[in-house]
Amino acid sequence: MTASRLAIQRLDYTPPDFLIDMVDLTFELEESNTRVASRLVMKRNPQAADPAAALVLHGEALLLESVKLDGRALASHEYELSDDRLTLPGVGDSVIVEIVTRVNPLANTSLMGLYVSNGNFFTQCEAEGFRKITYYLDRPDVMAKFTTTLIADKARYPVLLSNGNRVGEGHLDRNRHWVKWVDPFRKPSYLFALVAGKLVSLVDKHQTPSGRTVNLEIYVEPGNVDKCHHAMASIKKAMTWDEQRFGLEYDLDTYMIVAVSDFNMGAMENKGLNIFNTKYVLAKPETATDADFDGIESVVAHEYFHNWTGNRVTCRDWFQLSLKEGLTVYRDQEFSSDVGSRAVQRIQNVRSLREYQFAEDAGPQAHPVRPDSYLEINNFYTWTVYEKGSEVVRMYATLLGREGFRKGMDLYFRRHDGQAVTCDDFRAAMADANQVDLAQFALWYSQAGTPQLTVEGAYDAADRTYTLTVRQRCPATPGQPVKRPFHIPLALGLLDQRGQPLPLTLRGEREAGPTSRVLEVRDAVSRFVFTDLAERPIPSLLRDFSAPVKLDYPYTDDELVFLMAHDEDDFARWEAANTYALRLLREGYAAAGRGEPVVVPERYLEAIGKLLANERLDPALVALMLELPSEQYLFEALDEVDPALLAQVRITVLETLARELRGPLLATYQRLNDGEPYRFDAEAVARRSLKNVCLAILAEREGPMVSELLVNQYRRADNMTDRLAALRCLAQREHPEEYLEDFAQTWQDDALVMDKWFTIQAVSRRPGARTRVEQLMAHPAFSIRNPNKVRALIGAFCQQNLQHFHALDGYGYAFAADRIVELDRINPQIAARLAACFNRWTKLEPQRRALMKQELERIAAVPGLSADTYEIVSKALQQ
Ligand code: TRP
Ligand code: ZN
């Protein structure tokens, strides 16, 4: 709307005019007035377009005290100062710039730059937070060696941390002390970090294969050390895994993790000093669920893996964000697969990809994995950049094989260690190391939208051949009306009528092929002819979800049940169950819309009953096959959606399962509810997951027997997984107050547990949930300034409570809009994230669509809206 809303364009990239060799920072830390002195050793970039350009430094919300050039103080007419820039004209080929700024960390509620949380200092610099600390070339292709000296009150800030190695410390006047850090590795400013405060640590050691010893240190607030053991074990596992799988070792003497409760995202990979949301560090069985333990393991691994994929090799510009994020998510997913169950990991990842990334790709914020423009880079830490980016990396591995992928990675590091590079550089390393042509594959980076594959199979009995015809198309997305065909790896198998895998031999091949293989689909229409088949096979398609696409094949219900029982690919077996469940939910929704009853086919009930009865199956996989597609996923599959009806239909199906399969569900619950003391290992986690899925389905029916099960599990559980599973069900039934109060009493001092308590109430279908949410905003454990709390209460209500958020009187939408406007002044990043709850307004039925649009317009009209929120809201309105 205003002139400052100018989009940054990928194709406008130019190399920096200046480079920074060394940075020397000195912080005198005081809560509301921190002095930052910076000494920059700079030179002109020989690659700069304009050899006479002025030196332009980024800076935001800074108080400039002084500037010196080569030791000479500048008078104010010798530089230009604007809202976001400091311009120094007439600078020579090499120069030393000294700048003193003042900042107010206590007043910094954006949690970007330097801020105070619970009395301690933290920084968050990715993507463009360093410019809120001092004037600098705050762009990732400017890599410098950092020296950092921290000065602070000894008693209040006994721990002073920054990147690299501690090289000195000492005492100062006025009860202050100092610590000096040197980071020997060049890095962009977004990887800078400091932490200061009253923290305690858990320490350990790791031996690398080359014989170096790495000190491992996890810093938390006093009283939390007993919750750091899982994170510590995860670091060690991740280090060992990266050494073995990719030959990558850690490169500093110390690896530090610090936990902070006020944090915009999950965690941050600052060189040698990762800063984590407490949610991804603190856990013990009494306070954290199995899902929390898994989340910690994967986020710890993710940040550690960034040391190579992100830090040693970084991004040239922010359009290349997926270069580090897609690759690092792929690496953390592979890690989790190797240390846990590969099939379970894959199914969970695909489920969230479909629920969130597919929705993003189909809506107003759709963008390519490598975006072309943005207003605010913070809005591009998306499902597409992370999760679809990871799928794109996975496709290289699928096409090139594990060894070919490793060769590509090795070449990538050999070529680019210490550099800031692009997604094209990564693709070139993969192509060159394997001598293959990946030109068409580049479209995965440039074209947005989820490709749709339509597959047909034709059996020719006379010829004994089976022909698969694969058609691909990709829907239009904002700014991209027409798409070209993608290069798609399509993994598949063929089963005979008894469920045996058949050899896959393509016409022209002399020897019988393997029973599972990857076809390369490159054209709008591709045909594959399989030979030597005695009968019509049943295809098992997109095994292991070999590409981030939607696939349509006209399976009969019987074929789906057949695949559920026989497919040798675990993912495909789950997929068959998922497809069948989605089908019956869609049919139920259509029936309910016509005022007819929702019917669950006997065939489906029978298949689920068989799964439950088969004690040889992995309970984790049975649990995943039992879980119905989520409301979010179902929403995307429908048009002109009535969310309340959708939620109701899903409940009706669950009630039917609870009624028709009561015996088997109960028997499975009791078999798995063995009273064994809590252990966190794959087998125990799997058993708990199936047990609690059975419980949740049974709890969809009222009645004293189920109530007793729930109450018993709630009271007797020795761990949070079981206790929370029971409470979640109790909270949806009559009179949950007693249990909710009991829970709050017990856990009022544990912020992360209280987040769970907020969420359980925010997603409640019970009447009165919305009033309850308003009351909870005034609860002493709630704070609108804390992103975890906002996500737990407000985010959960707006994103997961379909009935109440979409209330026909418009209450939910107005509530969300009010919160977005309120948050926009406090923390624009968090406001913009919340605003995503309005993205899919055009998919709603007309009445709600109009209500939502009205609220979007109300937000857009707020004067002084941040670029973050403005970008999301204006794009939502443009569709
Ligand atoms: N790079 C972080 C990651 O590993 C993402 C991140 C953490 C972030 N905090 C942030 C991004 C704040 C933007 C703003 O995924
Ligand atoms: Zn990351």
Coordinates of N, CA and C in Angstrom, one line a residue, residues 280-409:
Y280 N 12.1 -27.7 22.4 CA 12.9 -28.7 21.7 C 14.2 -29.1 22.5
V281 N 14.2 -28.8 23.8 CA 15.3 -29.3 24.6 C 14.8 -30.0 25.8
L282 N 13.8 -29.4 26.5 CA 13.5 -29.9 27.9 C 12.5 -31.1 27.8
A283 N 12.9 -32.2 28.4 CA 12.0 -33.4 28.4 C 12.3 -34.3 29.5
K284 N 11.4 -34.8 30.2 CA 11.5 -36.1 31.0 C 10.1 -36.8 30.9
P285 N 10.1 -38.1 31.1 CA 8.8 -38.8 30.9 C 7.6 -38.2 31.5
E286 N 7.8 -37.6 32.7 CA 6.6 -37.1 33.4 C 6.1 -35.8 32.8
T287 N 6.9 -35.1 32.0 CA 6.4 -33.8 31.4 C 6.3 -33.8 29.9
A288 N 7.0 -34.8 29.3 CA 7.0 -34.7 27.8 C 6.4 -36.0 27.2
T289 N 5.7 -35.8 26.1 CA 5.1 -37.0 25.4 C 6.1 -37.6 24.5
D290 N 5.7 -38.8 24.0 CA 6.6 -39.5 23.0 C 6.8 -38.6 21.8
A291 N 5.8 -37.9 21.4 CA 5.9 -36.9 20.2 C 7.0 -35.8 20.6
D292 N 6.9 -35.4 21.8 CA 7.9 -34.4 22.2 C 9.3 -34.9 22.1
F293 N 9.5 -36.1 22.6 CA 10.8 -36.8 22.6 C 11.3 -36.9 21.1
D294 N 10.4 -37.3 20.3 CA 10.8 -37.4 18.8 C 11.1 -36.1 18.3
G295 N 10.3 -35.1 18.6 CA 10.6 -33.7 18.1 C 11.9 -33.2 18.5
I296 N 12.3 -33.4 19.8 CA 13.6 -33.0 20.3 C 14.7 -33.7 19.5
E297 N 14.6 -35.0 19.3 CA 15.6 -35.7 18.6 C 15.8 -35.2 17.2
S298 N 14.7 -34.9 16.6 CA 14.9 -34.4 15.2 C 15.3 -33.0 15.1
V299 N 14.9 -32.1 16.0 CA 15.3 -30.7 15.9 C 16.8 -30.5 16.3
V300 N 17.2 -31.3 17.4 CA 18.6 -31.3 17.8 C 19.4 -31.7 16.6
A301 N 19.0 -32.8 15.9 CA 19.8 -33.3 14.8 C 19.8 -32.2 13.7
H302 N 18.6 -31.7 13.4 CA 18.5 -30.7 12.3 C 19.5 -29.5 12.5
E303 N 19.5 -28.9 13.7 CA 20.4 -27.8 13.9 C 21.8 -28.2 13.9
Y304 N 22.1 -29.4 14.4 CA 23.5 -29.9 14.3 C 23.9 -30.1 12.8
F305 N 23.0 -30.7 12.1 CA 23.4 -30.9 10.7 C 23.6 -29.6 9.9
H306 N 23.0 -28.6 10.3 CA 23.2 -27.3 9.6 C 24.7 -26.8 9.7
N307 N 25.4 -27.4 10.6 CA 26.8 -26.9 10.7 C 27.5 -27.1 9.4
W308 N 27.2 -28.2 8.7 CA 27.7 -28.4 7.3 C 26.8 -27.8 6.3
T309 N 25.5 -28.2 6.4 CA 24.5 -27.7 5.3 C 23.8 -26.5 5.8
G310 N 24.5 -25.4 5.6 CA 24.0 -24.1 6.1 C 25.1 -23.2 6.5
N311 N 26.0 -23.7 7.4 CA 27.0 -22.9 7.9 C 28.3 -23.0 7.1
R312 N 28.9 -24.2 7.0 CA 30.1 -24.3 6.2 C 29.8 -23.9 4.7
V313 N 28.7 -24.4 4.2 CA 28.2 -24.0 2.9 C 26.9 -23.3 3.2
T314 N 26.9 -22.0 2.9 CA 25.7 -21.2 3.2 C 25.0 -20.7 1.9
C315 N 24.0 -19.9 2.1 CA 23.1 -19.4 1.0 C 23.7 -18.1 0.4
R316 N 23.7 -18.0 -0.9 CA 24.1 -16.7 -1.5 C 23.1 -15.6 -1.2
D317 N 21.9 -15.9 -1.2 CA 20.8 -14.9 -0.9 C 19.6 -15.6 -0.3
W318 N 18.6 -14.9 0.2 CA 17.5 -15.6 0.9 C 16.6 -16.4 0.0
F319 N 16.6 -16.1 -1.3 CA 15.8 -16.9 -2.2 C 16.3 -18.3 -2.3
Q320 N 17.6 -18.5 -1.8 CA 18.2 -19.9 -1.9 C 17.9 -20.6 -0.5
L321 N 17.0 -20.1 0.3 CA 16.9 -20.6 1.7 C 16.7 -22.2 1.7
S322 N 16.0 -22.7 0.7 CA 15.8 -24.2 0.7 C 17.1 -24.9 0.4
L323 N 18.1 -24.3 -0.1 CA 19.5 -24.9 -0.2 C 19.9 -25.5 1.1
K324 N 19.7 -24.7 2.2 CA 20.1 -25.2 3.5 C 18.9 -25.9 4.2
E325 N 17.7 -25.3 4.1 CA 16.6 -25.9 4.9 C 16.1 -27.2 4.3
G326 N 15.8 -27.2 3.0 CA 15.3 -28.5 2.3 C 16.3 -29.6 2.6
L327 N 17.6 -29.3 2.4 CA 18.6 -30.3 2.5 C 18.8 -30.7 4.0
T328 N 18.7 -29.8 4.9 CA 18.9 -30.2 6.3 C 17.6 -30.9 6.8
V329 N 16.4 -30.6 6.3 CA 15.3 -31.4 6.7 C 15.4 -32.8 6.2
Y330 N 15.8 -32.9 4.9 CA 16.1 -34.2 4.4 C 17.0 -35.0 5.3
R331 N 18.1 -34.4 5.7 CA 19.1 -35.1 6.5 C 18.5 -35.4 7.9
D332 N 17.7 -34.5 8.5 CA 17.1 -34.9 9.8 C 16.1 -36.0 9.6
Q333 N 15.4 -36.0 8.5 CA 14.4 -37.1 8.3 C 15.1 -38.4 8.1
E334 N 16.2 -38.4 7.4 CA 16.9 -39.6 7.2 C 17.5 -40.1 8.5
F335 N 18.0 -39.2 9.3 CA 18.5 -39.6 10.6 C 17.4 -40.2 11.4
S336 N 16.3 -39.6 11.5 CA 15.2 -40.2 12.3 C 14.8 -41.6 11.7
S337 N 14.8 -41.7 10.4 CA 14.5 -43.0 9.9 C 15.5 -44.1 10.3
D338 N 16.8 -43.7 10.3 CA 17.8 -44.7 10.6 C 17.9 -45.0 12.1
V339 N 17.5 -44.1 13.0 CA 17.6 -44.4 14.4 C 16.2 -44.9 14.9
G340 N 15.2 -44.8 14.1 CA 13.8 -45.2 14.5 C 13.2 -46.1 13.4
S341 N 11.9 -46.0 13.2 CA 11.3 -46.8 12.2 C 11.1 -46.0 10.9
R342 N 11.7 -46.5 9.8 CA 11.7 -45.7 8.6 C 10.3 -45.5 8.0
A343 N 9.5 -46.6 8.1 CA 8.1 -46.5 7.6 C 7.3 -45.5 8.4
V344 N 7.4 -45.6 9.7 CA 6.6 -44.6 10.5 C 7.0 -43.2 10.3
Q345 N 8.3 -43.0 10.2 CA 8.9 -41.6 9.9 C 8.3 -41.1 8.6
R346 N 8.4 -42.0 7.6 CA 8.0 -41.6 6.2 C 6.5 -41.2 6.2
I347 N 5.7 -42.1 6.8 CA 4.2 -41.8 6.9 C 3.9 -40.5 7.6
Q348 N 4.6 -40.3 8.7 CA 4.3 -39.0 9.4 C 4.7 -37.8 8.6
N349 N 5.9 -37.9 8.0 CA 6.3 -36.8 7.2 C 5.4 -36.5 6.0
V350 N 4.9 -37.6 5.4 CA 4.0 -37.4 4.2 C 2.7 -36.8 4.7
R351 N 2.2 -37.3 5.8 CA 1.0 -36.8 6.3 C 1.1 -35.3 6.5
S352 N 2.1 -34.8 7.1 CA 2.2 -33.3 7.4 C 2.5 -32.6 6.1
L353 N 3.2 -33.2 5.2 CA 3.5 -32.5 3.9 C 2.1 -32.3 3.2
R354 N 1.3 -33.3 3.2 CA 0.0 -33.2 2.5 C -0.9 -32.2 3.2
E355 N -0.9 -32.3 4.6 CA -1.8 -31.4 5.3 C -1.5 -29.9 5.2
Y356 N -0.2 -29.6 5.3 CA 0.2 -28.2 5.3 C 0.8 -27.7 4.0
Q357 N 1.8 -28.5 3.5 CA 2.5 -28.0 2.3 C 1.5 -28.1 1.1
F358 N 0.8 -29.1 0.9 CA -0.1 -29.2 -0.2 C -1.2 -28.1 -0.2
A359 N -1.6 -27.8 1.1 CA -2.6 -26.7 1.3 C -1.9 -25.3 0.9
E360 N -0.7 -25.2 1.3 CA 0.0 -23.9 1.0 C 0.2 -23.8 -0.5
D361 N 0.5 -24.9 -1.2 CA 0.8 -24.9 -2.6 C -0.5 -24.7 -3.4
A362 N -1.7 -24.9 -2.8 CA -2.9 -24.8 -3.5 C -3.6 -23.4 -3.2
G363 N -2.9 -22.6 -2.3 CA -3.6 -21.4 -1.8 C -2.9 -20.1 -2.3
P364 N -3.2 -19.0 -1.7 CA -2.7 -17.7 -2.1 C -1.3 -17.5 -1.8
Q365 N -0.7 -18.2 -0.9 CA 0.7 -18.0 -0.6 C 1.6 -19.0 -1.4
A366 N 1.1 -19.7 -2.3 CA 1.9 -20.7 -3.1 C 3.1 -20.0 -3.7
H367 N 4.2 -20.7 -3.5 CA 5.5 -20.2 -4.1 C 6.4 -21.3 -4.4
P368 N 7.3 -21.1 -5.3 CA 8.3 -22.2 -5.6 C 9.2 -22.5 -4.5
V369 N 9.8 -23.7 -4.4 CA 10.8 -24.0 -3.4 C 11.9 -22.9 -3.4
R370 N 12.2 -22.4 -4.5 CA 13.1 -21.2 -4.6 C 12.2 -20.0 -5.1
P371 N 11.8 -19.2 -4.1 CA 10.8 -18.2 -4.5 C 11.4 -17.1 -5.4
D372 N 10.6 -16.4 -6.1 CA 11.0 -15.3 -7.0 C 11.0 -13.9 -6.4
S373 N 10.1 -13.7 -5.4 CA 10.0 -12.4 -4.8 C 9.4 -12.5 -3.4
Y374 N 9.7 -11.5 -2.6 CA 9.1 -11.5 -1.3 C 9.0 -10.0 -0.8
L375 N 8.1 -9.8 0.1 CA 8.1 -8.5 0.8 C 8.9 -8.6 2.1
E376 N 8.7 -9.8 2.8 CA 9.3 -10.0 4.1 C 9.8 -11.4 4.1
I377 N 11.1 -11.6 4.2 CA 11.7 -12.9 4.1 C 11.2 -13.8 5.2
N378 N 10.9 -13.3 6.4 CA 10.4 -14.1 7.5 C 9.2 -14.9 7.1
N379 N 8.4 -14.4 6.1 CA 7.2 -15.2 5.6 C 7.6 -16.4 4.8
F380 N 8.9 -16.6 4.5 CA 9.3 -17.6 3.6 C 9.9 -18.8 4.2
Y381 N 9.8 -18.9 5.6 CA 10.2 -20.1 6.3 C 9.0 -21.0 6.3
T382 N 8.8 -21.6 5.2 CA 7.5 -22.2 4.9 C 7.5 -23.7 4.8
W383 N 6.4 -24.3 4.7 CA 6.3 -25.7 4.5 C 6.9 -26.0 3.1
T384 N 6.7 -25.1 2.2 CA 7.3 -25.4 0.8 C 8.8 -25.4 0.8
V385 N 9.4 -24.3 1.4 CA 10.8 -24.2 1.5 C 11.4 -25.4 2.3
Y386 N 10.8 -25.7 3.4 CA 11.4 -26.8 4.3 C 11.0 -28.2 3.8
E387 N 9.7 -28.4 3.8 CA 9.2 -29.8 3.6 C 9.2 -30.2 2.1
K388 N 8.7 -29.3 1.3 CA 8.8 -29.7 -0.2 C 10.2 -29.7 -0.6
G389 N 11.0 -28.7 0.0 CA 12.4 -28.7 -0.3 C 13.1 -30.0 0.0
S390 N 12.7 -30.6 1.1 CA 13.3 -31.8 1.5 C 12.9 -33.0 0.6
E391 N 11.6 -32.9 0.1 CA 11.2 -33.9 -0.9 C 12.0 -33.8 -2.2
V392 N 12.3 -32.5 -2.6 CA 13.1 -32.3 -3.8 C 14.5 -33.0 -3.6
V393 N 15.1 -32.8 -2.4 CA 16.4 -33.4 -2.2 C 16.2 -34.9 -2.2
R394 N 15.2 -35.4 -1.6 CA 14.9 -36.9 -1.5 C 14.8 -37.4 -3.0
M395 N 14.2 -36.6 -3.9 CA 14.1 -37.2 -5.3 C 15.5 -37.3 -5.9
Y396 N 16.5 -36.5 -5.6 CA 17.8 -36.8 -6.1 C 18.3 -38.1 -5.7
A397 N 18.1 -38.4 -4.4 CA 18.5 -39.7 -3.8 C 17.8 -40.8 -4.4
T398 N 16.5 -40.6 -4.7 CA 15.7 -41.7 -5.4 C 16.2 -41.9 -6.8
L399 N 16.5 -40.8 -7.5 CA 16.9 -41.0 -8.9 C 18.3 -41.5 -9.0
L400 N 19.2 -41.0 -8.1 CA 20.7 -41.3 -8.2 C 21.1 -42.5 -7.4
G401 N 20.2 -42.9 -6.5 CA 20.6 -44.0 -5.5 C 21.4 -43.4 -4.4
R402 N 21.5 -44.3 -3.3 CA 22.1 -43.8 -2.1 C 23.6 -43.4 -2.4
E403 N 24.3 -44.2 -3.1 CA 25.7 -43.9 -3.4 C 25.9 -42.7 -4.3
G404 N 25.0 -42.6 -5.3 CA 25.1 -41.5 -6.2 C 24.8 -40.2 -5.5
F405 N 23.9 -40.3 -4.6 CA 23.6 -39.1 -3.8 C 24.8 -38.7 -2.9
R406 N 25.4 -39.7 -2.3 CA 26.6 -39.4 -1.5 C 27.7 -38.7 -2.3
K407 N 27.9 -39.3 -3.5 CA 28.9 -38.7 -4.4 C 28.6 -37.2 -4.7
G408 N 27.3 -36.9 -4.9 CA 26.9 -35.5 -5.1 C 27.2 -34.7 -3.9
M409 N 26.9 -35.2 -2.8 CA 27.1 -34.4 -1.5 C 28.6 -34.2 -1.4

